[in-house]
Amino acid sequence: MKKTRPPARTEGGAQTAESADAKVAKKNIRTPQLLRGMKDLLPRDEYVWQNMFLKAAELAKAYGFAQIETPVMEEAALFIRSIGRSTDVIEKEMYVFEDRDGTKVGLRPEFTAGVARAYISHGMQTLPQPVKLWSFGPVFRHDRPQAGRYRQFHQLNCESLGERDPIIDAELIVIAYNFLRDLGIEPRVDINSMGSPQDRARYVEELLGYLRTKRAYLCEDCKRRMTKNPLRILDCKEAGCAAVVEEGPQIIDWLSEASKQYFMKVLEYLDEVSIPYMLRSTLVRGLDYYTDTVFELFAEAPVKEPVEGESDTEGAAPSSAQSALGGGGRYDLLIEQLGGRATPACGFALGLERIAAHVRALQGMHDPATDPDRPRIFIAQLGEQARRRALHVIEDLRRSGLIVRHHLGKPSLKSQMELANKYGATHTFIIGQKEVQDGTVIVRDMESGIQETIDQRKIRVEAEKIMKTKTVG
Ligand code: AMP
C-alpha cells in the first residue's frame, strides 16, 4: 500500500498550534451575554412550544382564521398613533431607534397595529368581511424584567376585522378560552365594556371629578396619570389607589343604551356556550384604541415562573396584572385613525411564555422516551459499510413517512443501545459488516432482547408493523 502522510495529521497538528494561540487569546475574550429580559428557547422547551403552535394552527383553521406574519419592525409612528402616546407601552416600553437611513423605527410591542396596517396596505377591505387573521411570534417591550415579564416575549394573536357584531367579540373570547383549555389550563375570563368614545369621554370627566377630591390618596404615578391617562388609574396596583377606585364611579353606569345593549349581547353569547366570565369594572386595558368590549384571561391556578439570572426579589410571584395570560377587545376606530376606511374590528393576544409556564407546571418536563408519538425504531450500525447502508435505510424509511432514530457517528454498539433506550425505542435494527454482505438486518426487541434476522428488502414492512403497534409507555 502506498504510504502517504494522512491529511488529518497535518490538520490536527495545525489545530494544536492554533488551539494554543486560542487559549492565550481566550483569557481576554468576554463571551457576549444574553440581554436582560431576553430568553433562549432551548431544545427542552421545543415540545411545549411546538404543541402551542400546533394547537393554535388547529383552532385557527377550525374558526376560519388565516395566518399573517407582519414584520417585527415598523415605522415607530404606526405604534405611537395606534397604541397612544401616553400609554405605558409607548411612553416607557417601546424599543424605538433610528435606523441607518434616519427612519424612526419601532420593534412591535404588540401585533394589532401591524395587522391593521397590513389590512389597509393590502386592500383587505375589498375581501369578504370579516377578515380573520392570526399570528404567532415575538413582540418587544423594554419593561422591567421579572417573573413572567420579559423584554422579548411571544404572543398568539387573533384579529377579526371588518364587522361590528357582538358575536364576533364572543367568538374571539371563545377561541382564546379554548386555546387555554386545550392546553389543560382552566381559564377565567374577566370582561368589561369601555363603551363608545363619547361614553368614555363622559365617564372620564366624571371619574376625574371624583379623583380630584381624592388626589391626596393617590400614588405619584396616578397623580401624573390624572392629566395624561386617567383610565390607567383604574388598574393601578397600589392599595391606596385601588381603595379610591373601588368607591368611585363605574364605567358601566356611563354607557349609552346602545353600548349597554351591545355588551349585554356579548355576555348572552358567552352564556350560550357556557363560558364562565367575571364582570370587572376596573378592566380598561393599557392601550388607547379599545372601544366597547375588553377582556382578559387568567388561569384559575396561577404558577410562578422564575426569570433566569434574576434576583429573588425580581423573581417574586407575579401580581395579578402580570399573571394575565392574555387580553383583547374591540377597536372600531383604529383603522380609520391609521388612514383606512372606517372598519370595525376586534382581537386578542395571548402571552405564550406565561402559558408555557403553566403547561410545564401541569405536565412536568416532557419525556421523549414516553411520548406516544415518538419514533419507535432505532437504526444501529457498525463499520463504514454498515454506516453507508444505514444512510439508505433511514432515507428510504423517511420517504415512506417512517421516522427513525439513529446516531451515525462511530459509537460502540453498546452506547447505541443505550441511546435507543433513552429515546424509548421498542426495536433496534442492527446493521453490521456481516449484515451488509448478507443483505440482512437484525431486528432486536428492546424489551425481551429477542433478535431475529430479516431480509433488508423487508425493512419497510417490518418498520410499518412496529410503528402501528403503539404500545403504552
Ligand atoms: P397585553 O396586550 O399587554 O395585555 O399583553 C397580552 C399578554 O401578553 C399578557 O396578558 C401577557 O400574557 C403577555 N405579556 C405582556 N407583557 C409581557 C411581558 N413583558 N413578558 C411576558 N409576557 C407578557
GROMACS .gro file of C-alpha atoms and ligand atoms in nm:
model
  496
    1MET     CA    1   0.000   0.000   0.000
    2LYS     CA    2   0.127   0.344  -0.088
    3LYS     CA    3   0.214   0.536   0.223
    4THR     CA    4   0.103   0.894   0.233
    5ARG     CA    5   0.102   1.127   0.524
    6PRO     CA    6  -0.264   1.138   0.636
    7PRO     CA    7  -0.407   1.487   0.589
    8ALA     CA    8  -0.587   1.462   0.921
    9ARG     CA    9  -0.248   1.453   1.100
   10THR     CA   10  -0.139   1.770   0.927
   11GLU     CA   11  -0.468   1.942   1.008
   12GLY     CA   12  -0.451   1.806   1.358
   13GLY     CA   13  -0.103   1.947   1.404
   14ALA     CA   14  -0.211   2.284   1.278
   15GLN     CA   15  -0.508   2.272   1.511
   16THR     CA   16  -0.286   2.205   1.810
   17ALA     CA   17  -0.079   2.514   1.732
   18GLU     CA   18  -0.400   2.714   1.678
   19SER     CA   19  -0.561   2.598   1.996
   20ALA     CA   20  -0.254   2.703   2.194
   21ASP     CA   21  -0.297   3.051   2.045
   22ALA     CA   22  -0.668   3.036   2.111
   23LYS     CA   23  -0.602   2.952   2.475
   24VAL     CA   24  -0.390   3.262   2.520
   25ALA     CA   25  -0.643   3.478   2.341
   26LYS     CA   26  -0.939   3.325   2.525
   27LYS     CA   27  -0.836   3.484   2.851
   28ASN     CA   28  -0.917   3.824   2.707
   29ILE     CA   29  -1.241   3.726   2.534
   30ARG     CA   30  -1.564   3.809   2.708
   31THR     CA   31  -1.850   3.593   2.585
   32PRO     CA   32  -2.134   3.828   2.496
   33GLN     CA   33  -2.419   3.779   2.741
   34LEU     CA   34  -2.788   3.734   2.680
   35LEU     CA   35  -2.955   4.074   2.707
   36ARG     CA   36  -3.158   4.137   3.020
   37GLY     CA   37  -3.518   4.026   2.986
   38MET     CA   38  -3.439   3.807   2.683
   39LYS     CA   39  -3.465   3.433   2.690
   40ASP     CA   40  -3.336   3.143   2.481
   41LEU     CA   41  -3.595   2.886   2.387
   42LEU     CA   42  -3.398   2.566   2.438
   43PRO     CA   43  -3.449   2.216   2.299
   44ARG     CA   44  -3.616   2.123   2.627
   45ASP     CA   45  -3.882   2.388   2.550
   46GLU     CA   46  -3.941   2.260   2.200
   47TYR     CA   47  -4.221   2.020   2.284
   48VAL     CA   48  -4.434   2.279   2.467
   49TRP     CA   49  -4.376   2.547   2.203
   50GLN     CA   50  -4.443   2.326   1.906
   51ASN     CA   51  -4.753   2.200   2.075
   52MET     CA   52  -4.876   2.557   2.137
   53PHE     CA   53  -4.818   2.638   1.772
   54LEU     CA   54  -4.999   2.325   1.653
   55LYS     CA   55  -5.296   2.390   1.884
   56ALA     CA   56  -5.311   2.750   1.763
   57ALA     CA   57  -5.299   2.642   1.399
   58GLU     CA   58  -5.569   2.381   1.460
   59LEU     CA   59  -5.801   2.630   1.629
   60ALA     CA   60  -5.734   2.896   1.366
   61LYS     CA   61  -5.833   2.651   1.096
   62ALA     CA   62  -6.145   2.545   1.283
   63TYR     CA   63  -6.263   2.905   1.321
   64GLY     CA   64  -6.159   3.017   0.973
   65PHE     CA   65  -5.858   3.236   1.056
   66ALA     CA   66  -5.573   3.275   0.805
   67GLN     CA   67  -5.215   3.326   0.917
   68ILE     CA   68  -5.043   3.661   0.869
   69GLU     CA   69  -4.689   3.748   0.976
   70THR     CA   70  -4.611   4.117   0.970
   71PRO     CA   71  -4.253   4.243   1.024
   72VAL     CA   72  -4.123   4.281   1.380
   73MET     CA   73  -4.005   4.629   1.285
   74GLU     CA   74  -4.234   4.905   1.154
   75GLU     CA   75  -4.241   5.283   1.141
   76ALA     CA   76  -4.246   5.394   1.504
   77ALA     CA   77  -4.536   5.628   1.419
   78LEU     CA   78  -4.760   5.327   1.349
   79PHE     CA   79  -4.733   5.208   1.709
   80ILE     CA   80  -4.743   5.554   1.862
   81ARG     CA   81  -5.060   5.650   1.674
   82SER     CA   82  -5.230   5.317   1.735
   83ILE     CA   83  -5.149   5.245   2.095
   84GLY     CA   84  -5.147   5.606   2.217
   85ARG     CA   85  -4.860   5.835   2.309
   86SER     CA   86  -4.938   5.846   2.679
   87THR     CA   87  -4.973   5.472   2.736
   88ASP     CA   88  -4.705   5.286   2.932
   89VAL     CA   89  -4.627   5.072   2.629
   90ILE     CA   90  -4.530   5.375   2.419
   91GLU     CA   91  -4.402   5.608   2.691
   92LYS     CA   92  -4.182   5.361   2.872
   93GLU     CA   93  -4.156   5.030   2.693
   94MET     CA   94  -4.128   5.056   2.316
   95TYR     CA   95  -3.791   4.991   2.155
   96VAL     CA   96  -3.751   5.293   1.926
   97PHE     CA   97  -3.443   5.389   1.732
   98GLU     CA   98  -3.328   5.546   1.410
   99ASP     CA   99  -3.208   5.303   1.150
  100ARG     CA  100  -2.915   5.379   0.921
  101ASP     CA  101  -3.134   5.591   0.692
  102GLY     CA  102  -3.252   5.802   0.983
  103THR     CA  103  -3.600   5.642   0.974
  104LYS     CA  104  -3.757   5.627   1.318
  105VAL     CA  105  -3.847   5.263   1.365
  106GLY     CA  106  -4.001   5.064   1.649
  107LEU     CA  107  -3.993   4.696   1.738
  108ARG     CA  108  -4.354   4.583   1.758
  109PRO     CA  109  -4.477   4.588   2.119
  110GLU     CA  110  -4.795   4.403   2.008
  111PHE     CA  111  -4.950   4.274   1.687
  112THR     CA  112  -5.271   4.469   1.633
  113ALA     CA  113  -5.115   4.787   1.491
  114GLY     CA  114  -4.912   4.594   1.232
  115VAL     CA  115  -5.208   4.377   1.133
  116ALA     CA  116  -5.428   4.687   1.096
  117ARG     CA  117  -5.158   4.846   0.880
  118ALA     CA  118  -5.140   4.533   0.665
  119TYR     CA  119  -5.520   4.525   0.633
  120ILE     CA  120  -5.509   4.876   0.488
  121SER     CA  121  -5.196   4.840   0.276
  122HIS     CA  122  -5.312   4.515   0.112
  123GLY     CA  123  -5.662   4.647   0.041
  124MET     CA  124  -5.827   4.379   0.255
  125GLN     CA  125  -6.143   4.594   0.276
  126THR     CA  126  -6.233   4.452  -0.064
  127LEU     CA  127  -6.230   4.092   0.064
  128PRO     CA  128  -6.541   3.930   0.214
  129GLN     CA  129  -6.568   4.062   0.571
  130PRO     CA  130  -6.478   3.992   0.841
  131VAL     CA  131  -6.117   3.920   0.754
  132LYS     CA  132  -5.992   3.685   1.023
  133LEU     CA  133  -5.617   3.677   1.080
  134TRP     CA  134  -5.389   3.505   1.328
  135SER     CA  135  -5.019   3.542   1.407
  136PHE     CA  136  -4.768   3.373   1.631
  137GLY     CA  137  -4.437   3.542   1.702
  138PRO     CA  138  -4.217   3.768   1.913
  139VAL     CA  139  -4.302   4.113   2.047
  140PHE     CA  140  -4.073   4.352   2.235
  141ARG     CA  141  -4.124   4.573   2.537
  142HIS     CA  142  -3.850   4.738   2.739
  143ASP     CA  143  -4.025   4.653   3.062
  144ARG     CA  144  -3.856   4.579   3.398
  145PRO     CA  145  -3.780   4.208   3.375
  146GLN     CA  146  -3.930   3.991   3.648
  147ALA     CA  147  -4.125   3.669   3.688
  148GLY     CA  148  -4.339   3.624   3.377
  149ARG     CA  149  -4.220   3.953   3.228
  150TYR     CA  150  -3.964   3.963   2.951
  151ARG     CA  151  -3.838   4.216   2.701
  152GLN     CA  152  -3.882   3.979   2.412
  153PHE     CA  153  -4.181   3.752   2.451
  154HIS     CA  154  -4.420   3.576   2.216
  155GLN     CA  155  -4.787   3.615   2.152
  156LEU     CA  156  -5.060   3.426   1.977
  157ASN     CA  157  -5.270   3.697   1.819
  158CYS     CA  158  -5.612   3.678   1.653
  159GLU     CA  159  -5.793   3.965   1.483
  160SER     CA  160  -6.134   3.976   1.318
  161LEU     CA  161  -6.160   4.287   1.102
  162GLY     CA  162  -6.449   4.440   0.910
  163GLU     CA  163  -6.763   4.364   1.108
  164ARG     CA  164  -6.927   4.504   1.417
  165ASP     CA  165  -7.132   4.234   1.581
  166PRO     CA  166  -7.126   4.116   1.943
  167ILE     CA  167  -7.099   3.758   1.821
  168ILE     CA  168  -6.754   3.839   1.679
  169ASP     CA  169  -6.637   3.958   2.023
  170ALA     CA  170  -6.782   3.645   2.180
  171GLU     CA  171  -6.622   3.418   1.919
  172LEU     CA  172  -6.278   3.565   1.989
  173ILE     CA  173  -6.323   3.508   2.362
  174VAL     CA  174  -6.428   3.150   2.289
  175ILE     CA  175  -6.114   3.092   2.079
  176ALA     CA  176  -5.879   3.233   2.345
  177TYR     CA  177  -6.062   3.030   2.610
  178ASN     CA  178  -6.045   2.711   2.405
  179PHE     CA  179  -5.676   2.754   2.329
  180LEU     CA  180  -5.604   2.757   2.703
  181ARG     CA  181  -5.848   2.473   2.772
  182ASP     CA  182  -5.692   2.259   2.501
  183LEU     CA  183  -5.357   2.302   2.672
  184GLY     CA  184  -5.502   2.183   3.000
  185ILE     CA  185  -5.534   2.525   3.167
  186GLU     CA  186  -5.857   2.615   3.346
  187PRO     CA  187  -5.918   2.974   3.227
  188ARG     CA  188  -6.110   3.259   3.384
  189VAL     CA  189  -6.239   3.542   3.167
  190ASP     CA  190  -6.266   3.895   3.309
  191ILE     CA  191  -6.475   4.127   3.097
  192ASN     CA  192  -6.586   4.489   3.082
  193SER     CA  193  -6.707   4.746   2.833
  194MET     CA  194  -6.542   5.080   2.762
  195GLY     CA  195  -6.840   5.191   2.553
  196SER     CA  196  -6.813   5.435   2.266
  197PRO     CA  197  -6.560   5.721   2.268
  198GLN     CA  198  -6.847   5.952   2.374
  199ASP     CA  199  -6.940   5.724   2.667
  200ARG     CA  200  -6.579   5.707   2.761
  201ALA     CA  201  -6.534   6.086   2.748
  202ARG     CA  202  -6.837   6.138   2.975
  203TYR     CA  203  -6.711   5.875   3.214
  204VAL     CA  204  -6.356   6.014   3.224
  205GLU     CA  205  -6.497   6.355   3.311
  206GLU     CA  206  -6.697   6.203   3.595
  207LEU     CA  207  -6.401   5.995   3.710
  208LEU     CA  208  -6.169   6.295   3.713
  209GLY     CA  209  -6.418   6.498   3.912
  210TYR     CA  210  -6.424   6.221   4.170
  211LEU     CA  211  -6.046   6.162   4.170
  212ARG     CA  212  -5.974   6.532   4.228
  213THR     CA  213  -6.147   6.501   4.564
  214LYS     CA  214  -5.924   6.201   4.649
  215ARG     CA  215  -5.597   6.322   4.498
  216ALA     CA  216  -5.412   6.303   4.830
  217TYR     CA  217  -5.467   5.926   4.849
  218LEU     CA  218  -5.327   5.852   4.503
  219CYS     CA  219  -4.972   5.737   4.431
  220GLU     CA  220  -4.737   5.971   4.242
  221ASP     CA  221  -4.782   5.777   3.918
  222CYS     CA  222  -5.159   5.809   3.938
  223LYS     CA  223  -5.137   6.182   4.013
  224ARG     CA  224  -4.948   6.211   3.687
  225ARG     CA  225  -5.198   5.982   3.512
  226MET     CA  226  -5.480   6.220   3.607
  227THR     CA  227  -5.366   6.458   3.336
  228LYS     CA  228  -5.223   6.204   3.093
  229ASN     CA  229  -5.429   5.885   3.103
  230PRO     CA  230  -5.683   5.880   3.387
  231LEU     CA  231  -5.829   5.541   3.291
  232ARG     CA  232  -5.499   5.376   3.384
  233ILE     CA  233  -5.566   5.473   3.745
  234LEU     CA  234  -5.840   5.210   3.745
  235ASP     CA  235  -5.593   4.924   3.722
  236CYS     CA  236  -5.321   5.071   3.948
  237LYS     CA  237  -5.193   4.804   4.186
  238GLU     CA  238  -5.122   5.042   4.478
  239ALA     CA  239  -5.355   4.962   4.769
  240GLY     CA  240  -5.441   5.332   4.824
  241CYS     CA  241  -5.538   5.385   4.462
  242ALA     CA  242  -5.735   5.059   4.448
  243ALA     CA  243  -5.935   5.169   4.754
  244VAL     CA  244  -6.012   5.507   4.596
  245VAL     CA  245  -6.115   5.342   4.269
  246GLU     CA  246  -6.343   5.097   4.444
  247GLU     CA  247  -6.556   5.378   4.583
  248GLY     CA  248  -6.557   5.570   4.255
  249PRO     CA  249  -6.789   5.581   3.953
  250GLN     CA  250  -6.801   5.270   3.732
  251ILE     CA  251  -6.786   5.292   3.355
  252ILE     CA  252  -7.075   5.052   3.311
  253ASP     CA  253  -7.311   5.316   3.458
  254TRP     CA  254  -7.198   5.566   3.195
  255LEU     CA  255  -7.260   5.356   2.888
  256SER     CA  256  -7.521   5.473   2.639
  257GLU     CA  257  -7.818   5.245   2.586
  258ALA     CA  258  -7.671   5.120   2.256
  259SER     CA  259  -7.333   5.037   2.414
  260LYS     CA  260  -7.505   4.862   2.702
  261GLN     CA  261  -7.716   4.654   2.462
  262TYR     CA  262  -7.408   4.561   2.265
  263PHE     CA  263  -7.226   4.448   2.578
  264MET     CA  264  -7.526   4.251   2.705
  265LYS     CA  265  -7.536   4.063   2.374
  266VAL     CA  266  -7.169   3.964   2.408
  267LEU     CA  267  -7.244   3.826   2.754
  268GLU     CA  268  -7.551   3.640   2.628
  269TYR     CA  269  -7.344   3.468   2.360
  270LEU     CA  270  -7.086   3.368   2.619
  271ASP     CA  271  -7.366   3.228   2.836
  272GLU     CA  272  -7.494   3.041   2.533
  273VAL     CA  273  -7.167   2.846   2.504
  274SER     CA  274  -7.117   2.824   2.884
  275ILE     CA  275  -6.800   3.033   2.900
  276PRO     CA  276  -6.765   3.149   3.261
  277TYR     CA  277  -6.680   3.517   3.295
  278MET     CA  278  -6.649   3.780   3.565
  279LEU     CA  279  -6.754   4.142   3.518
  280ARG     CA  280  -6.461   4.360   3.628
  281SER     CA  281  -6.544   4.729   3.622
  282THR     CA  282  -6.180   4.834   3.657
  283LEU     CA  283  -6.069   4.643   3.349
  284VAL     CA  284  -5.961   4.903   3.091
  285ARG     CA  285  -5.653   4.751   2.919
  286GLY     CA  286  -5.343   4.959   2.871
  287LEU     CA  287  -5.386   5.073   2.513
  288ASP     CA  288  -5.584   5.368   2.379
  289TYR     CA  289  -5.754   5.206   2.083
  290TYR     CA  290  -6.015   4.995   2.260
  291THR     CA  291  -6.389   5.066   2.237
  292ASP     CA  292  -6.674   4.856   2.379
  293THR     CA  293  -6.575   4.504   2.485
  294VAL     CA  294  -6.246   4.450   2.668
  295PHE     CA  295  -6.142   4.122   2.828
  296GLU     CA  296  -5.854   3.944   2.993
  297LEU     CA  297  -5.785   3.577   3.059
  298PHE     CA  298  -5.630   3.428   3.369
  299ALA     CA  299  -5.555   3.078   3.490
  300GLU     CA  300  -5.766   2.972   3.786
  301ALA     CA  301  -5.448   2.832   3.945
  302PRO     CA  302  -5.157   3.073   3.883
  303VAL     CA  303  -4.797   2.947   3.871
  304LYS     CA  304  -4.475   3.128   3.933
  305GLU     CA  305  -4.212   3.124   3.666
  306PRO     CA  306  -3.867   3.236   3.780
  307VAL     CA  307  -3.661   3.452   3.547
  308GLU     CA  308  -3.318   3.305   3.495
  309GLY     CA  309  -3.038   3.523   3.624
  310GLU     CA  310  -3.271   3.749   3.820
  311SER     CA  311  -3.257   3.803   4.193
  312ASP     CA  312  -3.525   3.661   4.421
  313THR     CA  313  -3.698   3.991   4.471
  314GLU     CA  314  -3.731   4.043   4.099
  315GLY     CA  315  -3.842   3.685   4.057
  316ALA     CA  316  -4.122   3.732   4.308
  317ALA     CA  317  -4.465   3.589   4.237
  318PRO     CA  318  -4.632   3.785   3.959
  319SER     CA  319  -4.903   4.031   4.051
  320SER     CA  320  -5.244   3.977   3.901
  321ALA     CA  321  -5.171   4.208   3.605
  322GLN     CA  322  -4.856   4.010   3.533
  323SER     CA  323  -5.035   3.682   3.567
  324ALA     CA  324  -5.286   3.767   3.294
  325LEU     CA  325  -5.239   3.514   3.021
  326GLY     CA  326  -5.390   3.737   2.759
  327GLY     CA  327  -5.636   4.004   2.674
  328GLY     CA  328  -5.808   4.187   2.396
  329GLY     CA  329  -6.110   4.377   2.289
  330ARG     CA  330  -6.290   4.572   2.021
  331TYR     CA  331  -6.120   4.858   1.841
  332ASP     CA  332  -6.365   5.008   1.595
  333LEU     CA  333  -6.176   5.331   1.531
  334LEU     CA  334  -5.818   5.219   1.486
  335ILE     CA  335  -5.816   5.154   1.113
  336GLU     CA  336  -5.974   5.489   1.041
  337GLN     CA  337  -5.719   5.655   1.269
  338LEU     CA  338  -5.447   5.497   1.058
  339GLY     CA  339  -5.592   5.646   0.740
  340GLY     CA  340  -5.802   5.347   0.628
  341ARG     CA  341  -6.174   5.329   0.562
  342ALA     CA  342  -6.385   5.311   0.882
  343THR     CA  343  -6.353   4.943   0.978
  344PRO     CA  344  -6.477   4.789   1.299
  345ALA     CA  345  -6.253   4.517   1.443
  346CYS     CA  346  -6.189   4.302   1.746
  347GLY     CA  347  -5.896   4.086   1.859
  348PHE     CA  348  -5.689   3.935   2.136
  349ALA     CA  349  -5.331   3.844   2.222
  350LEU     CA  350  -5.218   3.562   2.449
  351GLY     CA  351  -4.875   3.567   2.620
  352LEU     CA  352  -4.704   3.241   2.528
  353GLU     CA  353  -4.421   3.242   2.786
  354ARG     CA  354  -4.676   3.259   3.066
  355ILE     CA  355  -4.888   2.991   2.905
  356ALA     CA  356  -4.580   2.769   2.854
  357ALA     CA  357  -4.501   2.807   3.226
  358HIS     CA  358  -4.850   2.680   3.310
  359VAL     CA  359  -4.826   2.391   3.069
  360ARG     CA  360  -4.490   2.288   3.218
  361ALA     CA  361  -4.629   2.312   3.570
  362LEU     CA  362  -4.926   2.098   3.472
  363GLN     CA  363  -4.748   1.837   3.264
  364GLY     CA  364  -4.395   1.839   3.403
  365MET     CA  365  -4.099   1.813   3.171
  366HIS     CA  366  -4.174   1.630   2.850
  367ASP     CA  367  -4.002   1.289   2.837
  368PRO     CA  368  -3.933   1.190   2.476
  369ALA     CA  369  -3.899   0.823   2.584
  370THR     CA  370  -4.268   0.801   2.679
  371ASP     CA  371  -4.415   1.022   2.408
  372PRO     CA  372  -4.682   0.810   2.236
  373ASP     CA  373  -4.583   0.965   1.901
  374ARG     CA  374  -4.210   0.902   1.938
  375PRO     CA  375  -4.016   0.715   1.668
  376ARG     CA  376  -4.009   0.356   1.788
  377ILE     CA  377  -3.719   0.227   1.584
  378PHE     CA  378  -3.350   0.295   1.630
  379ILE     CA  379  -3.107   0.216   1.349
  380ALA     CA  380  -2.773   0.096   1.486
  381GLN     CA  381  -2.472   0.043   1.262
  382LEU     CA  382  -2.119  -0.088   1.299
  383GLY     CA  383  -1.843  -0.020   1.048
  384GLU     CA  384  -1.809   0.203   0.745
  385GLN     CA  385  -2.007  -0.017   0.504
  386ALA     CA  386  -2.289  -0.053   0.754
  387ARG     CA  387  -2.298   0.320   0.808
  388ARG     CA  388  -2.341   0.375   0.434
  389ARG     CA  389  -2.617   0.113   0.427
  390ALA     CA  390  -2.786   0.281   0.723
  391LEU     CA  391  -2.794   0.611   0.534
  392HIS     CA  392  -3.003   0.445   0.263
  393VAL     CA  393  -3.230   0.268   0.510
  394ILE     CA  394  -3.303   0.591   0.701
  395GLU     CA  395  -3.372   0.780   0.380
  396ASP     CA  396  -3.596   0.506   0.232
  397LEU     CA  397  -3.798   0.488   0.552
  398ARG     CA  398  -3.827   0.867   0.574
  399ARG     CA  399  -3.960   0.878   0.217
  400SER     CA  400  -4.228   0.630   0.321
  401GLY     CA  401  -4.320   0.857   0.612
  402LEU     CA  402  -4.145   0.642   0.873
  403ILE     CA  403  -3.920   0.837   1.109
  404VAL     CA  404  -3.645   0.651   1.293
  405ARG     CA  405  -3.377   0.749   1.541
  406HIS     CA  406  -3.009   0.691   1.481
  407HIS     CA  407  -2.658   0.802   1.562
  408LEU     CA  408  -2.440   0.779   1.257
  409GLY     CA  409  -2.112   0.866   1.427
  410LYS     CA  410  -1.882   0.593   1.546
  411PRO     CA  411  -2.025   0.497   1.884
  412SER     CA  412  -1.999   0.139   2.011
  413LEU     CA  413  -2.298  -0.090   1.972
  414LYS     CA  414  -2.343  -0.071   2.350
  415SER     CA  415  -2.373   0.306   2.351
  416GLN     CA  416  -2.611   0.294   2.054
  417MET     CA  417  -2.831   0.054   2.254
  418GLU     CA  418  -2.824   0.292   2.549
  419LEU     CA  419  -2.931   0.574   2.321
  420ALA     CA  420  -3.211   0.359   2.177
  421ASN     CA  421  -3.338   0.301   2.532
  422LYS     CA  422  -3.313   0.670   2.614
  423TYR     CA  423  -3.530   0.751   2.312
  424GLY     CA  424  -3.780   0.486   2.417
  425ALA     CA  425  -3.724   0.278   2.102
  426THR     CA  426  -3.912  -0.051   2.116
  427HIS     CA  427  -3.696  -0.204   1.842
  428THR     CA  428  -3.344  -0.157   1.711
  429PHE     CA  429  -3.243  -0.251   1.358
  430ILE     CA  430  -2.877  -0.351   1.370
  431ILE     CA  431  -2.662  -0.344   1.058
  432GLY     CA  432  -2.303  -0.473   1.086
  433GLN     CA  433  -2.043  -0.582   0.835
  434LYS     CA  434  -2.196  -0.931   0.806
  435GLU     CA  435  -2.549  -0.796   0.752
  436VAL     CA  436  -2.424  -0.570   0.473
  437GLN     CA  437  -2.271  -0.869   0.298
  438ASP     CA  438  -2.573  -1.097   0.355
  439GLY     CA  439  -2.830  -0.828   0.266
  440THR     CA  440  -2.996  -0.869   0.606
  441VAL     CA  441  -3.067  -0.670   0.919
  442ILE     CA  442  -3.103  -0.781   1.280
  443VAL     CA  443  -3.427  -0.672   1.446
  444ARG     CA  444  -3.391  -0.658   1.821
  445ASP     CA  445  -3.691  -0.631   2.051
  446MET     CA  446  -3.560  -0.392   2.315
  447GLU     CA  447  -3.779  -0.526   2.593
  448SER     CA  448  -3.732  -0.901   2.556
  449GLY     CA  449  -3.387  -0.883   2.398
  450ILE     CA  450  -3.504  -1.133   2.133
  451GLN     CA  451  -3.334  -1.084   1.798
  452GLU     CA  452  -3.430  -1.208   1.455
  453THR     CA  453  -3.264  -1.161   1.122
  454ILE     CA  454  -3.471  -1.036   0.831
  455ASP     CA  455  -3.404  -0.963   0.467
  456GLN     CA  456  -3.311  -0.597   0.408
  457ARG     CA  457  -3.586  -0.574   0.146
  458LYS     CA  458  -3.841  -0.634   0.423
  459ILE     CA  459  -3.724  -0.344   0.640
  460ARG     CA  460  -4.004  -0.110   0.540
  461VAL     CA  461  -4.280  -0.366   0.601
  462GLU     CA  462  -4.127  -0.458   0.936
  463ALA     CA  463  -4.093  -0.091   1.032
  464GLU     CA  464  -4.455  -0.021   0.940
  465LYS     CA  465  -4.567  -0.312   1.156
  466ILE     CA  466  -4.372  -0.183   1.455
  467MET     CA  467  -4.492   0.177   1.415
  468LYS     CA  468  -4.852   0.060   1.402
  469THR     CA  469  -4.834  -0.132   1.729
  470LYS     CA  470  -4.814   0.167   1.960
  471THR     CA  471  -4.778   0.012   2.299
  472VAL     CA  472  -4.845   0.227   2.604
  473GLY     CA  473  -4.533   0.391   2.757
  474AMP     P1  474  -5.118   4.297   2.681
  474AMP     O1  475  -5.168   4.331   2.547
  474AMP     O2  476  -5.017   4.390   2.736
  474AMP     O3  477  -5.228   4.268   2.779
  474AMP     O4  478  -5.042   4.158   2.659
  474AMP     C1  479  -5.111   4.041   2.629
  474AMP     C2  480  -5.047   3.927   2.703
  474AMP     O5  481  -4.908   3.918   2.669
  474AMP     C3  482  -5.046   3.943   2.854
  474AMP     O6  483  -5.165   3.901   2.911
  474AMP     C4  484  -4.931   3.855   2.895
  474AMP     O7  485  -4.969   3.719   2.899
  474AMP     C5  486  -4.835   3.875   2.781
  474AMP     N1  487  -4.733   3.975   2.819
  474AMP     C6  488  -4.746   4.110   2.821
  474AMP     N2  489  -4.631   4.168   2.858
  474AMP     C7  490  -4.542   4.069   2.877
  474AMP     C8  491  -4.404   4.064   2.913
  474AMP     N3  492  -4.333   4.174   2.934
  474AMP     N4  493  -4.345   3.941   2.924
  474AMP     C9  494  -4.415   3.827   2.902
  474AMP     N5  495  -4.544   3.826   2.866
  474AMP    C10  496  -4.608   3.945   2.854
   0.00000   0.00000   0.00000
